[in-house]
Every structure is written in C-alpha cells, then in structure tokens.
mmCIF file of C-alpha atoms and ligand atoms in Angstrom:
data_model
loop_
_atom_site.group_PDB
_atom_site.id
_atom_site.type_symbol
_atom_site.label_atom_id
_atom_site.label_comp_id
_atom_site.label_asym_id
_atom_site.label_seq_id
_atom_site.Cartn_x
_atom_site.Cartn_y
_atom_site.Cartn_z
ATOM 1 C CA MET A 1 202.004 43.438 -169.365
ATOM 2 C CA LEU A 2 204.549 41.500 -171.433
ATOM 3 C CA THR A 3 204.398 41.634 -175.214
ATOM 4 C CA ALA A 4 205.743 39.081 -177.681
ATOM 5 C CA ASN A 5 208.749 41.381 -178.303
ATOM 6 C CA ASP A 6 209.852 40.908 -174.704
ATOM 7 C CA PHE A 7 210.711 37.319 -175.619
ATOM 8 C CA ILE A 8 213.104 38.227 -178.422
ATOM 9 C CA PRO A 9 216.545 37.817 -176.862
ATOM 10 C CA LYS A 10 219.480 40.210 -177.144
ATOM 11 C CA VAL A 11 223.043 38.905 -176.964
ATOM 12 C CA TYR A 12 223.827 35.656 -175.183
ATOM 13 C CA SER A 13 226.611 35.625 -172.602
ATOM 14 C CA GLN A 14 227.686 32.020 -173.244
ATOM 15 C CA THR A 15 228.548 29.824 -176.192
ATOM 16 C CA ILE A 16 227.962 26.109 -176.253
ATOM 17 C CA GLU A 17 229.191 23.571 -178.810
ATOM 18 C CA SER A 18 227.137 20.486 -178.137
ATOM 19 C CA GLY A 19 225.144 18.646 -175.519
ATOM 20 C CA SER A 20 221.722 17.215 -174.787
ATOM 21 C CA PHE A 21 218.662 17.679 -172.607
ATOM 22 C CA GLN A 22 215.622 15.572 -171.877
ATOM 23 C CA TRP A 23 212.178 16.633 -170.687
ATOM 24 C CA SER A 24 208.796 15.054 -170.204
ATOM 25 C CA ALA A 25 205.655 17.093 -170.753
ATOM 26 C CA PRO A 26 202.099 15.967 -170.055
ATOM 27 C CA SER A 27 198.912 16.126 -172.015
ATOM 28 C CA ASN A 28 196.110 18.332 -170.678
ATOM 29 C CA ILE A 29 192.343 18.261 -170.781
ATOM 30 C CA ALA A 30 190.481 21.511 -171.389
ATOM 31 C CA LEU A 31 187.440 22.366 -169.265
ATOM 32 C CA VAL A 32 186.701 25.589 -171.145
ATOM 33 C CA LYS A 33 187.663 24.849 -174.726
ATOM 34 C CA TYR A 34 189.954 26.664 -177.126
ATOM 35 C CA TRP A 35 188.218 26.521 -180.503
ATOM 36 C CA GLY A 36 188.934 29.319 -182.944
ATOM 37 C CA LYS A 37 192.076 31.376 -183.321
ATOM 38 C CA LYS A 38 193.522 34.537 -184.838
ATOM 39 C CA ASP A 39 196.885 34.959 -186.590
ATOM 40 C CA ASN A 40 200.003 33.748 -184.765
ATOM 41 C CA GLN A 41 198.169 31.217 -182.667
ATOM 42 C CA ILE A 42 196.309 33.848 -180.662
ATOM 43 C CA PRO A 43 193.186 32.208 -179.235
ATOM 44 C CA ALA A 44 189.755 33.596 -180.062
ATOM 45 C CA ASN A 45 188.728 32.933 -176.454
ATOM 46 C CA PRO A 46 190.410 32.006 -173.169
ATOM 47 C CA SER A 47 190.548 28.379 -172.061
ATOM 48 C CA VAL A 48 191.411 26.499 -168.885
ATOM 49 C CA SER A 49 192.636 22.938 -168.428
ATOM 50 C CA PHE A 50 193.660 20.317 -165.946
ATOM 51 C CA THR A 51 197.201 19.173 -166.518
ATOM 52 C CA LEU A 52 197.424 15.385 -166.728
ATOM 53 C CA ASN A 53 199.965 13.230 -164.962
ATOM 54 C CA ASN A 54 200.390 9.941 -166.823
ATOM 55 C CA CYS A 55 199.782 10.723 -170.482
ATOM 56 C CA LYS A 56 202.995 12.403 -171.534
ATOM 57 C CA THR A 57 205.684 12.790 -174.142
ATOM 58 C CA ILE A 58 209.341 12.249 -173.292
ATOM 59 C CA THR A 59 211.722 14.040 -175.624
ATOM 60 C CA LYS A 60 215.502 14.098 -175.749
ATOM 61 C CA LEU A 61 217.160 16.895 -177.672
ATOM 62 C CA VAL A 62 220.762 16.349 -178.809
ATOM 63 C CA PHE A 63 222.454 19.379 -180.349
ATOM 64 C CA ALA A 64 225.795 20.133 -181.979
ATOM 65 C CA LYS A 65 227.088 23.264 -183.695
ATOM 66 C CA LYS A 66 227.316 22.918 -187.464
ATOM 67 C CA GLU A 67 229.310 24.684 -190.168
ATOM 68 C CA LYS A 68 226.604 25.865 -192.527
ATOM 69 C CA GLN A 69 224.156 27.985 -190.611
ATOM 70 C CA ASP A 70 221.688 28.965 -193.314
ATOM 71 C CA ILE A 71 219.053 26.263 -192.903
ATOM 72 C CA PHE A 72 217.332 24.304 -190.143
ATOM 73 C CA SER A 73 218.795 20.862 -189.737
ATOM 74 C CA PHE A 74 217.343 18.105 -187.590
ATOM 75 C CA ASP A 75 216.629 14.390 -187.406
ATOM 76 C CA LEU A 76 213.451 13.147 -185.849
ATOM 77 C CA LEU A 77 213.162 9.821 -184.077
ATOM 78 C CA PHE A 78 209.909 8.439 -182.742
ATOM 79 C CA GLU A 79 210.382 5.503 -180.377
ATOM 80 C CA GLY A 80 213.950 5.256 -181.618
ATOM 81 C CA LYS A 81 213.126 5.088 -185.325
ATOM 82 C CA PRO A 82 213.236 7.867 -187.931
ATOM 83 C CA LYS A 83 209.788 9.339 -188.501
ATOM 84 C CA GLU A 84 209.625 11.416 -191.664
ATOM 85 C CA ASP A 85 205.934 12.320 -191.452
ATOM 86 C CA PHE A 86 206.420 14.334 -188.234
ATOM 87 C CA LYS A 87 209.119 16.473 -189.808
ATOM 88 C CA PRO A 88 207.037 19.085 -191.690
ATOM 89 C CA LYS A 89 205.200 20.039 -188.497
ATOM 90 C CA ILE A 90 208.489 20.398 -186.611
ATOM 91 C CA LEU A 91 210.018 22.429 -189.429
ATOM 92 C CA LYS A 92 207.044 24.782 -189.395
ATOM 93 C CA PHE A 93 207.419 25.081 -185.621
ATOM 94 C CA LEU A 94 211.135 25.956 -185.906
ATOM 95 C CA GLU A 95 210.346 28.582 -188.540
ATOM 96 C CA ARG A 96 207.696 30.149 -186.343
ATOM 97 C CA ILE A 97 209.912 30.335 -183.270
ATOM 98 C CA GLU A 98 213.191 31.350 -184.939
ATOM 99 C CA ILE A 99 212.626 35.010 -184.100
ATOM 100 C CA TYR A 100 212.498 34.050 -180.400
ATOM 101 C CA LEU A 101 215.432 31.607 -180.555
ATOM 102 C CA PRO A 102 217.839 33.103 -183.111
ATOM 103 C CA PHE A 103 220.440 30.353 -182.546
ATOM 104 C CA LEU A 104 218.325 27.557 -184.046
ATOM 105 C CA LYS A 105 220.122 27.444 -187.412
ATOM 106 C CA GLU A 106 223.536 27.241 -185.701
ATOM 107 C CA TYR A 107 222.880 23.679 -184.535
ATOM 108 C CA HIS A 108 222.029 20.292 -185.885
ATOM 109 C CA PHE A 109 219.384 18.687 -183.645
ATOM 110 C CA THR A 110 218.376 15.136 -183.028
ATOM 111 C CA ILE A 111 214.902 15.035 -181.538
ATOM 112 C CA ASP A 112 214.210 11.678 -179.965
ATOM 113 C CA THR A 113 210.635 11.380 -178.758
ATOM 114 C CA GLU A 114 208.190 8.848 -177.341
ATOM 115 C CA ASN A 115 204.789 8.869 -175.635
ATOM 116 C CA THR A 116 203.721 7.018 -172.501
ATOM 117 C CA PHE A 117 200.286 6.407 -173.994
ATOM 118 C CA PRO A 118 199.700 3.845 -176.714
ATOM 119 C CA HIS A 119 200.654 4.825 -180.223
ATOM 120 C CA SER A 120 197.580 5.867 -182.244
ATOM 121 C CA SER A 121 195.298 5.751 -179.217
ATOM 122 C CA GLY A 122 193.590 8.805 -180.630
ATOM 123 C CA ILE A 123 195.079 10.847 -177.789
ATOM 124 C CA ALA A 124 196.442 14.058 -179.199
ATOM 125 C CA SER A 125 200.179 14.045 -178.739
ATOM 126 C CA SER A 126 200.614 17.528 -180.174
ATOM 127 C CA ALA A 127 200.110 19.252 -176.809
ATOM 128 C CA SER A 128 202.567 17.089 -174.868
ATOM 129 C CA GLY A 129 204.912 16.750 -177.839
ATOM 130 C CA MET A 130 205.231 20.445 -178.610
ATOM 131 C CA ALA A 131 205.516 21.282 -174.910
ATOM 132 C CA ALA A 132 208.325 18.739 -174.404
ATOM 133 C CA LEU A 133 210.236 20.118 -177.394
ATOM 134 C CA ALA A 134 209.748 23.702 -176.221
ATOM 135 C CA MET A 135 211.119 22.808 -172.763
ATOM 136 C CA ASN A 136 214.266 21.321 -174.296
ATOM 137 C CA LEU A 137 214.828 24.360 -176.502
ATOM 138 C CA MET A 138 214.430 26.603 -173.461
ATOM 139 C CA SER A 139 217.032 24.535 -171.608
ATOM 140 C CA LEU A 140 219.415 25.280 -174.452
ATOM 141 C CA GLU A 141 218.572 28.977 -174.326
ATOM 142 C CA LYS A 142 219.108 28.957 -170.583
ATOM 143 C CA ALA A 143 222.547 27.434 -171.123
ATOM 144 C CA LEU A 144 223.323 30.356 -173.472
ATOM 145 C CA ASN A 145 221.838 32.868 -171.050
ATOM 146 C CA PRO A 146 222.198 31.537 -167.478
ATOM 147 C CA GLU A 147 220.943 34.831 -166.024
ATOM 148 C CA MET A 148 217.435 34.023 -167.257
ATOM 149 C CA THR A 149 214.840 33.979 -164.457
ATOM 150 C CA GLU A 150 212.672 30.967 -163.784
ATOM 151 C CA ALA A 151 209.541 32.999 -164.507
ATOM 152 C CA TYR A 152 210.888 33.972 -167.931
ATOM 153 C CA PHE A 153 211.939 30.382 -168.611
ATOM 154 C CA TYR A 154 208.448 28.979 -168.073
ATOM 155 C CA GLN A 155 206.567 31.841 -169.704
ATOM 156 C CA LYS A 156 208.705 31.645 -172.781
ATOM 157 C CA ALA A 157 208.511 27.837 -172.870
ATOM 158 C CA SER A 158 204.727 28.166 -172.906
ATOM 159 C CA LEU A 159 204.842 30.874 -175.570
ATOM 160 C CA LEU A 160 207.006 28.673 -177.806
ATOM 161 C CA ALA A 161 204.789 25.641 -177.181
ATOM 162 C CA ARG A 162 201.764 27.734 -178.198
ATOM 163 C CA LEU A 163 203.371 28.408 -181.556
ATOM 164 C CA GLY A 164 203.678 24.643 -182.043
ATOM 165 C CA SER A 165 200.115 23.849 -181.003
ATOM 166 C CA GLY A 166 197.799 26.150 -179.093
ATOM 167 C CA SER A 167 196.804 23.700 -176.395
ATOM 168 C CA ALA A 168 200.483 22.816 -175.818
ATOM 169 C CA CYS A 169 200.983 26.105 -173.982
ATOM 170 C CA ARG A 170 198.825 24.656 -171.187
ATOM 171 C CA SER A 171 201.164 21.643 -170.755
ATOM 172 C CA VAL A 172 204.159 23.448 -169.266
ATOM 173 C CA LYS A 173 203.583 24.266 -165.610
ATOM 174 C CA GLY A 174 200.814 24.098 -163.025
ATOM 175 C CA GLN A 175 197.885 21.803 -162.258
ATOM 176 C CA VAL A 176 195.211 24.139 -163.546
ATOM 177 C CA VAL A 177 196.296 26.371 -166.403
ATOM 178 C CA VAL A 178 194.590 29.347 -168.042
ATOM 179 C CA TRP A 179 195.486 30.517 -171.522
ATOM 180 C CA GLY A 180 193.993 33.700 -172.914
ATOM 181 C CA ASN A 181 193.215 37.140 -171.548
ATOM 182 C CA GLN A 182 190.492 37.115 -168.953
ATOM 183 C CA ALA A 183 189.514 39.931 -166.592
ATOM 184 C CA ASN A 184 189.711 38.714 -162.941
ATOM 185 C CA ILE A 185 192.461 36.211 -163.733
ATOM 186 C CA GLU A 186 195.590 38.080 -162.941
ATOM 187 C CA GLY A 187 198.477 37.586 -165.305
ATOM 188 C CA SER A 188 196.374 35.744 -167.886
ATOM 189 C CA SER A 189 197.639 36.261 -171.413
ATOM 190 C CA ASP A 190 196.915 35.333 -175.000
ATOM 191 C CA LEU A 191 200.644 34.689 -175.450
ATOM 192 C CA TYR A 192 201.183 31.861 -172.949
ATOM 193 C CA GLY A 193 199.477 29.742 -170.329
ATOM 194 C CA VAL A 194 199.637 30.689 -166.638
ATOM 195 C CA GLU A 195 199.005 28.671 -163.512
ATOM 196 C CA PHE A 196 195.507 29.433 -162.297
ATOM 197 C CA PRO A 197 196.337 32.088 -159.689
ATOM 198 C CA ASN A 198 193.238 31.931 -157.445
ATOM 199 C CA ALA A 199 192.045 29.578 -154.724
ATOM 200 C CA ILE A 200 191.258 25.943 -155.610
ATOM 201 C CA HIS A 201 189.029 23.908 -153.296
ATOM 202 C CA ASP A 202 190.223 20.545 -151.930
ATOM 203 C CA ASN A 203 187.460 18.827 -153.928
ATOM 204 C CA PHE A 204 189.752 19.199 -156.919
ATOM 205 C CA ASN A 205 192.800 17.622 -155.266
ATOM 206 C CA ASN A 206 193.984 14.654 -157.326
ATOM 207 C CA PHE A 207 190.980 14.990 -159.605
ATOM 208 C CA GLN A 208 190.715 11.880 -161.782
ATOM 209 C CA ASP A 209 190.451 11.625 -165.569
ATOM 210 C CA THR A 210 189.786 8.214 -167.058
ATOM 211 C CA ILE A 211 190.090 8.390 -170.823
ATOM 212 C CA LEU A 212 187.808 5.991 -172.657
ATOM 213 C CA LEU A 213 189.244 5.132 -176.054
ATOM 214 C CA VAL A 214 186.200 5.002 -178.281
ATOM 215 C CA ASP A 215 187.781 5.416 -181.664
ATOM 216 C CA LYS A 216 191.421 5.328 -182.529
ATOM 217 C CA GLY A 217 191.008 6.036 -186.223
ATOM 218 C CA GLU A 218 192.370 9.077 -187.987
ATOM 219 C CA LYS A 219 190.161 12.108 -187.483
ATOM 220 C CA GLN A 220 188.303 13.141 -190.648
ATOM 221 C CA VAL A 221 188.815 16.803 -189.797
ATOM 222 C CA SER A 222 191.996 18.074 -188.115
ATOM 223 C CA SER A 223 191.899 20.600 -185.289
ATOM 224 C CA THR A 224 193.639 23.108 -187.533
ATOM 225 C CA VAL A 225 190.832 22.935 -190.087
ATOM 226 C CA GLY A 226 188.221 22.976 -187.309
ATOM 227 C CA HIS A 227 189.681 26.142 -185.769
ATOM 228 C CA ASP A 228 189.699 27.761 -189.174
ATOM 229 C CA LEU A 229 186.012 27.063 -189.727
ATOM 230 C CA MET A 230 185.228 29.318 -186.752
ATOM 231 C CA HIS A 231 186.132 32.326 -188.930
ATOM 232 C CA ALA A 232 182.945 32.212 -190.981
ATOM 233 C CA HIS A 233 180.884 30.551 -188.282
ATOM 234 C CA PRO A 234 177.415 32.010 -187.623
ATOM 235 C CA TYR A 235 177.617 31.498 -183.840
ATOM 236 C CA ALA A 236 181.307 32.278 -183.316
ATOM 237 C CA GLU A 237 181.036 35.637 -181.574
ATOM 238 C CA ARG A 238 178.458 34.450 -179.075
ATOM 239 C CA ARG A 239 180.488 31.306 -178.449
ATOM 240 C CA PHE A 240 183.647 33.324 -177.709
ATOM 241 C CA GLU A 241 181.697 35.442 -175.186
ATOM 242 C CA GLN A 242 180.288 32.300 -173.613
ATOM 243 C CA ALA A 243 183.804 30.943 -173.044
ATOM 244 C CA HIS A 244 184.591 34.078 -171.001
ATOM 245 C CA GLU A 245 181.384 33.597 -169.019
ATOM 246 C CA ASN A 246 182.146 29.938 -168.378
ATOM 247 C CA LEU A 247 185.689 30.717 -167.282
ATOM 248 C CA ASP A 248 184.267 33.269 -164.844
ATOM 249 C CA LYS A 249 181.911 30.611 -163.510
ATOM 250 C CA LEU A 250 184.750 28.107 -163.115
ATOM 251 C CA ASN A 251 186.806 30.730 -161.322
ATOM 252 C CA ALA A 252 184.101 30.849 -158.640
ATOM 253 C CA ILE A 253 183.557 27.069 -158.714
ATOM 254 C CA PHE A 254 187.243 26.348 -158.124
ATOM 255 C CA GLU A 255 186.990 28.410 -154.962
ATOM 256 C CA SER A 256 183.651 27.052 -153.689
ATOM 257 C CA GLY A 257 184.232 23.420 -154.660
ATOM 258 C CA ASN A 258 180.645 23.205 -155.966
ATOM 259 C CA LEU A 259 180.804 20.020 -158.038
ATOM 260 C CA ASP A 260 177.220 20.248 -159.362
ATOM 261 C CA GLU A 261 178.036 23.596 -160.920
ATOM 262 C CA PHE A 262 181.395 22.261 -162.127
ATOM 263 C CA ILE A 263 179.632 19.442 -163.970
ATOM 264 C CA LYS A 264 177.207 21.841 -165.667
ATOM 265 C CA VAL A 265 179.942 24.065 -167.035
ATOM 266 C CA VAL A 266 182.261 21.238 -168.091
ATOM 267 C CA GLU A 267 179.674 19.114 -169.885
ATOM 268 C CA SER A 268 178.144 22.167 -171.549
ATOM 269 C CA GLU A 269 181.587 23.192 -172.827
ATOM 270 C CA ALA A 270 182.189 19.727 -174.278
ATOM 271 C CA LEU A 271 178.857 19.641 -176.072
ATOM 272 C CA THR A 272 179.239 23.233 -177.241
ATOM 273 C CA LEU A 273 182.586 22.382 -178.813
ATOM 274 C CA HIS A 274 180.953 19.596 -180.789
ATOM 275 C CA ALA A 275 177.938 21.785 -181.566
ATOM 276 C CA MET A 276 180.340 24.289 -183.146
ATOM 277 C CA MET A 277 181.679 21.482 -185.334
ATOM 278 C CA MET A 278 178.197 20.405 -186.323
ATOM 279 C CA THR A 279 177.221 23.981 -187.208
ATOM 280 C CA SER A 280 180.381 24.788 -189.197
ATOM 281 C CA MET A 281 180.261 24.942 -192.998
ATOM 282 C CA PRO A 282 181.294 22.348 -194.009
ATOM 283 C CA TYR A 283 179.809 20.637 -190.955
ATOM 284 C CA PHE A 284 181.301 17.559 -189.362
ATOM 285 C CA ILE A 285 180.754 15.144 -186.491
ATOM 286 C CA LEU A 286 183.622 13.670 -184.507
ATOM 287 C CA MET A 287 181.514 11.830 -181.941
ATOM 288 C CA LYS A 288 180.725 8.178 -182.598
ATOM 289 C CA PRO A 289 177.656 6.205 -181.530
ATOM 290 C CA ASN A 290 179.602 4.878 -178.542
ATOM 291 C CA THR A 291 180.477 8.416 -177.475
ATOM 292 C CA LEU A 292 176.750 9.042 -177.019
ATOM 293 C CA GLN A 293 176.211 5.663 -175.364
ATOM 294 C CA ILE A 294 178.848 6.581 -172.782
ATOM 295 C CA ILE A 295 177.417 10.065 -172.184
ATOM 296 C CA ASN A 296 173.961 8.612 -171.594
ATOM 297 C CA ALA A 297 175.313 5.927 -169.269
ATOM 298 C CA ILE A 298 177.168 8.564 -167.232
ATOM 299 C CA TRP A 299 174.001 10.647 -166.916
ATOM 300 C CA LYS A 300 172.006 7.629 -165.812
ATOM 301 C CA PHE A 301 174.639 6.551 -163.276
ATOM 302 C CA ARG A 302 174.963 10.074 -161.904
ATOM 303 C CA SER A 303 171.266 10.535 -161.476
ATOM 304 C CA ALA A 304 170.879 7.138 -159.776
ATOM 305 C CA THR A 305 173.893 7.421 -157.433
ATOM 306 C CA LYS A 306 174.360 11.202 -157.019
ATOM 307 C CA ILE A 307 178.087 10.577 -157.511
ATOM 308 C CA PRO A 308 179.638 13.728 -159.052
ATOM 309 C CA VAL A 309 181.106 12.203 -162.180
ATOM 310 C CA CYS A 310 180.997 13.959 -165.550
ATOM 311 C CA PHE A 311 182.460 13.842 -169.029
ATOM 312 C CA THR A 312 184.327 16.074 -171.367
ATOM 313 C CA LEU A 313 185.400 15.631 -174.983
ATOM 314 C CA ASP A 314 188.319 16.779 -177.091
ATOM 315 C CA ALA A 315 188.272 17.124 -180.840
ATOM 316 C CA GLY A 316 187.548 13.424 -181.244
ATOM 317 C CA ALA A 317 185.324 10.545 -180.200
ATOM 318 C CA ASN A 318 187.115 9.610 -176.953
ATOM 319 C CA VAL A 319 185.455 10.468 -173.658
ATOM 320 C CA HIS A 320 187.281 11.876 -170.637
ATOM 321 C CA VAL A 321 185.500 10.833 -167.442
ATOM 322 C CA LEU A 322 186.203 13.356 -164.667
ATOM 323 C CA TYR A 323 185.592 12.750 -160.958
ATOM 324 C CA PRO A 324 186.985 13.522 -157.501
ATOM 325 C CA GLU A 325 189.450 11.084 -155.967
ATOM 326 C CA ASN A 326 187.148 10.069 -153.093
ATOM 327 C CA VAL A 327 184.657 8.402 -155.456
ATOM 328 C CA SER A 328 187.243 6.746 -157.657
ATOM 329 C CA GLU A 329 186.582 3.215 -156.485
ATOM 330 C CA LYS A 330 182.870 3.420 -157.315
ATOM 331 C CA VAL A 331 183.424 5.195 -160.612
ATOM 332 C CA LEU A 332 186.090 2.730 -161.753
ATOM 333 C CA GLN A 333 183.747 -0.127 -160.965
ATOM 334 C CA PHE A 334 181.030 1.592 -163.003
ATOM 335 C CA ILE A 335 183.474 2.094 -165.877
ATOM 336 C CA LYS A 336 184.452 -1.585 -165.821
ATOM 337 C CA ASP A 337 180.861 -2.783 -165.538
ATOM 338 C CA GLU A 338 179.138 -0.455 -167.957
ATOM 339 C CA LEU A 339 181.487 1.611 -170.113
ATOM 340 C CA VAL A 340 184.362 -0.644 -171.149
ATOM 341 C CA GLY A 341 182.090 -2.371 -173.651
ATOM 342 C CA PHE A 342 181.830 0.911 -175.585
ATOM 343 C CA CYS A 343 185.627 1.278 -175.832
ATOM 344 C CA GLN A 344 187.645 0.058 -178.792
ATOM 345 C CA ASN A 345 189.216 -3.228 -177.680
ATOM 346 C CA GLY A 346 188.008 -2.399 -174.165
ATOM 347 C CA GLN A 347 190.794 0.155 -173.804
ATOM 348 C CA TYR A 348 190.909 3.035 -171.343
ATOM 349 C CA LEU A 349 193.654 5.041 -169.626
ATOM 350 C CA CYS A 350 193.613 6.114 -165.983
ATOM 351 C CA ASP A 351 195.007 9.549 -165.401
ATOM 352 C CA GLU A 352 194.746 12.337 -162.851
ATOM 353 C CA ILE A 353 195.760 15.926 -162.329
ATOM 354 C CA GLY A 354 199.515 16.477 -162.571
ATOM 355 C CA SER A 355 201.772 19.478 -162.349
ATOM 356 C CA GLY A 356 203.538 19.942 -165.653
ATOM 357 C CA ALA A 357 206.777 19.354 -167.484
ATOM 358 C CA ILE A 358 209.727 17.683 -165.732
ATOM 359 C CA LYS A 359 213.426 17.940 -166.587
ATOM 360 C CA LEU A 360 214.837 14.425 -166.781
ATOM 361 C CA ALA A 361 218.370 15.126 -167.904
HETATM 362 C C1 LIG B 1 189.397 20.738 -178.877
HETATM 363 O O1 LIG B 1 195.744 22.934 -179.747
HETATM 364 O O2 LIG B 1 195.230 20.920 -181.175
HETATM 365 O O3 LIG B 1 191.431 20.160 -177.807
HETATM 366 O O4 LIG B 1 196.550 25.222 -182.122
HETATM 367 O O5 LIG B 1 195.785 24.180 -184.238
HETATM 368 O O6 LIG B 1 197.432 22.982 -182.779
HETATM 369 P P1 LIG B 1 196.254 23.946 -182.855
HETATM 370 O O7 LIG B 1 195.020 23.230 -182.150
HETATM 371 P P2 LIG B 1 194.937 22.339 -180.846
HETATM 372 O O8 LIG B 1 193.378 22.478 -180.515
HETATM 373 C C2 LIG B 1 192.858 21.848 -179.407
HETATM 374 C C3 LIG B 1 191.404 22.032 -179.341
HETATM 375 C C4 LIG B 1 190.680 21.253 -178.259
HETATM 376 C C5 LIG B 1 190.299 22.158 -177.099
HETATM 377 C C6 LIG B 1 191.380 22.543 -176.134
HETATM 378 O O9 LIG B 1 192.311 21.754 -175.889
HETATM 379 O O10 LIG B 1 191.242 23.637 -175.564
#
C-alpha cells in the first residue's frame, strides 16, 4: 500500500532550463458522490465516476528557470487573456503540492488554459482544469526523472490533481474511476483515483451523458463550503456508510449490466447528495424548478417507454442524462421534444464516456 510519502521525490537525475508541455483533461460525472472530506483532501467516503470525453480543459504549461527561487511565480491565461481571479486557487494548489514537486519555485510558469465547453455554462471546470495542470507538472517531473514508471506517473498525477480539487483525481486515466478506499476494489486509495479494476458489462460501452444546462448562474454555495458542512451534519456517518454500500452495489452492476439496478443506485445517489445539502445547517438548495421538471419528465418517459435512461446531478442545477448508446436516438429525440424547453437558452451538451487525459505536446 503506497503512502503519501512515497510520492515525495529524492534527487532528480536531469536538469532542464525551459520548455513547454500541453495536456487535455476531461471532466467526469460521479455516480457515487464525493461529499464530505477530511484534512488534506482525503474523502469522507469513496466515489466512482464516468470519465467524460468532450467536456475538457486544454492547458499549456510554459516553464523557464528563474534567478530568485524563494517564491512561486506564474502567469495565468484563460482563453489567451490574463485571468487574475483564477490565480489564488492556483497559488493554493502550488503551495499544497510543493512537498511533492520541490522544483516548483525554481521556475516561472505560464499556464495557458481553455475549456471546450462554453464559458460559464455552470459546468465545473475545476476537475478538468486541475487534472490538466497536474498532468503538465508531471510531464516536467518526468523530464527531471526519466526513470519514472508509467504507473507512478499516473498515480502521482491523480494525487496532485486531488490536492487541487477532490473530483479532479478522477479525471486522469480510465473510463470508470474509483477514488477512496473500498474493500473489494483492489488498489483503491484515498490518495488518488484508480481505474475501476473489475469487469464492466458491454451495456456500459460508450455510455452517453447529455448535460442539460438548467442554470448557468453562480452557485450560492461553493462545493468547498458544502463539503465542510458535512462535519457537523446529523446524517453524515450514515451517508458515508451508504456510499460504501452503493459502490459495492455498482461493483456488481458493472459486471451484470443490470441497468434497472444501475438507475436505482445512480438516481438515489444524486438525490441523496442534494438531500445532504438540504439537511445541512445552514441548509441550501441548488436545484431549480426546471431541475425537478426534468427529473419528472425523465421518470414519466422511462415508465412509458421502458427505455433505461436516468439522471444524475452535481453540486448545481444542471441535469446529466445518462443512457446506453443503443437508445441514444430515442433519448435525444425525447430531449429535443420535451426537455430542451427547461434548459437555459435551450442549451445542452452531448457527451459520452471517455478515457482520460491526453498529452498534446
Ligand atoms: C458534488 O471536487 O468540486 O461534484 O475537493 O472541494 O474541490 P473540492 O470539491 P469538488 O466536489 C465535487 C462534489 C460533487 C460530487 C463528485 O464529483 O463526486
């Protein structure tokens, strides 16, 4: 079992003056939700997600050795323009990961980043964004230490991404990713995400996720605050146990391909997440009236057609509509006919299962 100390490097065999890398990293959608954490971004319960394919962040990292090596130094560009308001989060990230990448203060970085999904669509870019940055930093470490194994590279990339944003550790590698210790899931760890190691039924091949953009406004309560409210939450302990139980159920469902059971677990997880928000103190609601309209329309459609389509939710009002590829034509027609009217400006994004971060340059 690896510990966090195993990711603190010793001496590097190479030196490197300057250069650049570029990676894309996708977003992911959790099926069993991460909600609640301990110190150092250790999750209160394990989670599992589908990696997405189309919603991603593309980040170029340019680096050059600098003279003064006592502070972090970086410029941040978003879609080619300086973006000051992202900088504090990046600085905090660099501070958290410095122990694992002791060379960070030796360089000046230019971080040039963009998303493939519309700006302010309400899609969290922290998972894809932190994962893409972590991949680039690992490319630099690999240049300093070419002996590094591929397994170490990806594990450490996920560990670093986790320190940027918990869910980001599930955006590194693999189609189905587990984060958090779980008996029966070999290799699972609180420190980083791992590719789901067990059998996955063909029913989940190219699984589809159509993201209905219900509300693009700023969230009233950030995920960070929401996680924190789980500390004094009256139902927290039972909820954390339930996440283990649901992950166990999904483990069996991935093997059997039982979509009815899949739907039960996934929709229950989504509603439980929001129930935790509603039963926090202070309490809050991130769903909007149209979120509920969509959920009810999906239930009605599913019961009338027996098509195995379901929903899940993130920490926001948008709805992720999940379904197998072989029903995509019918479900897309249903979305166009009956759900688009509940989306802000009729907007939705078609995505599907993907396999993780990609090195572009
Ligand atoms: C509801 O990963 O955004 O999407 O670790 O504080 O950055 P931080 O939180 P974040 O929380 C995501 C919560 C969620 C569920 C999930 O993705 O598992």
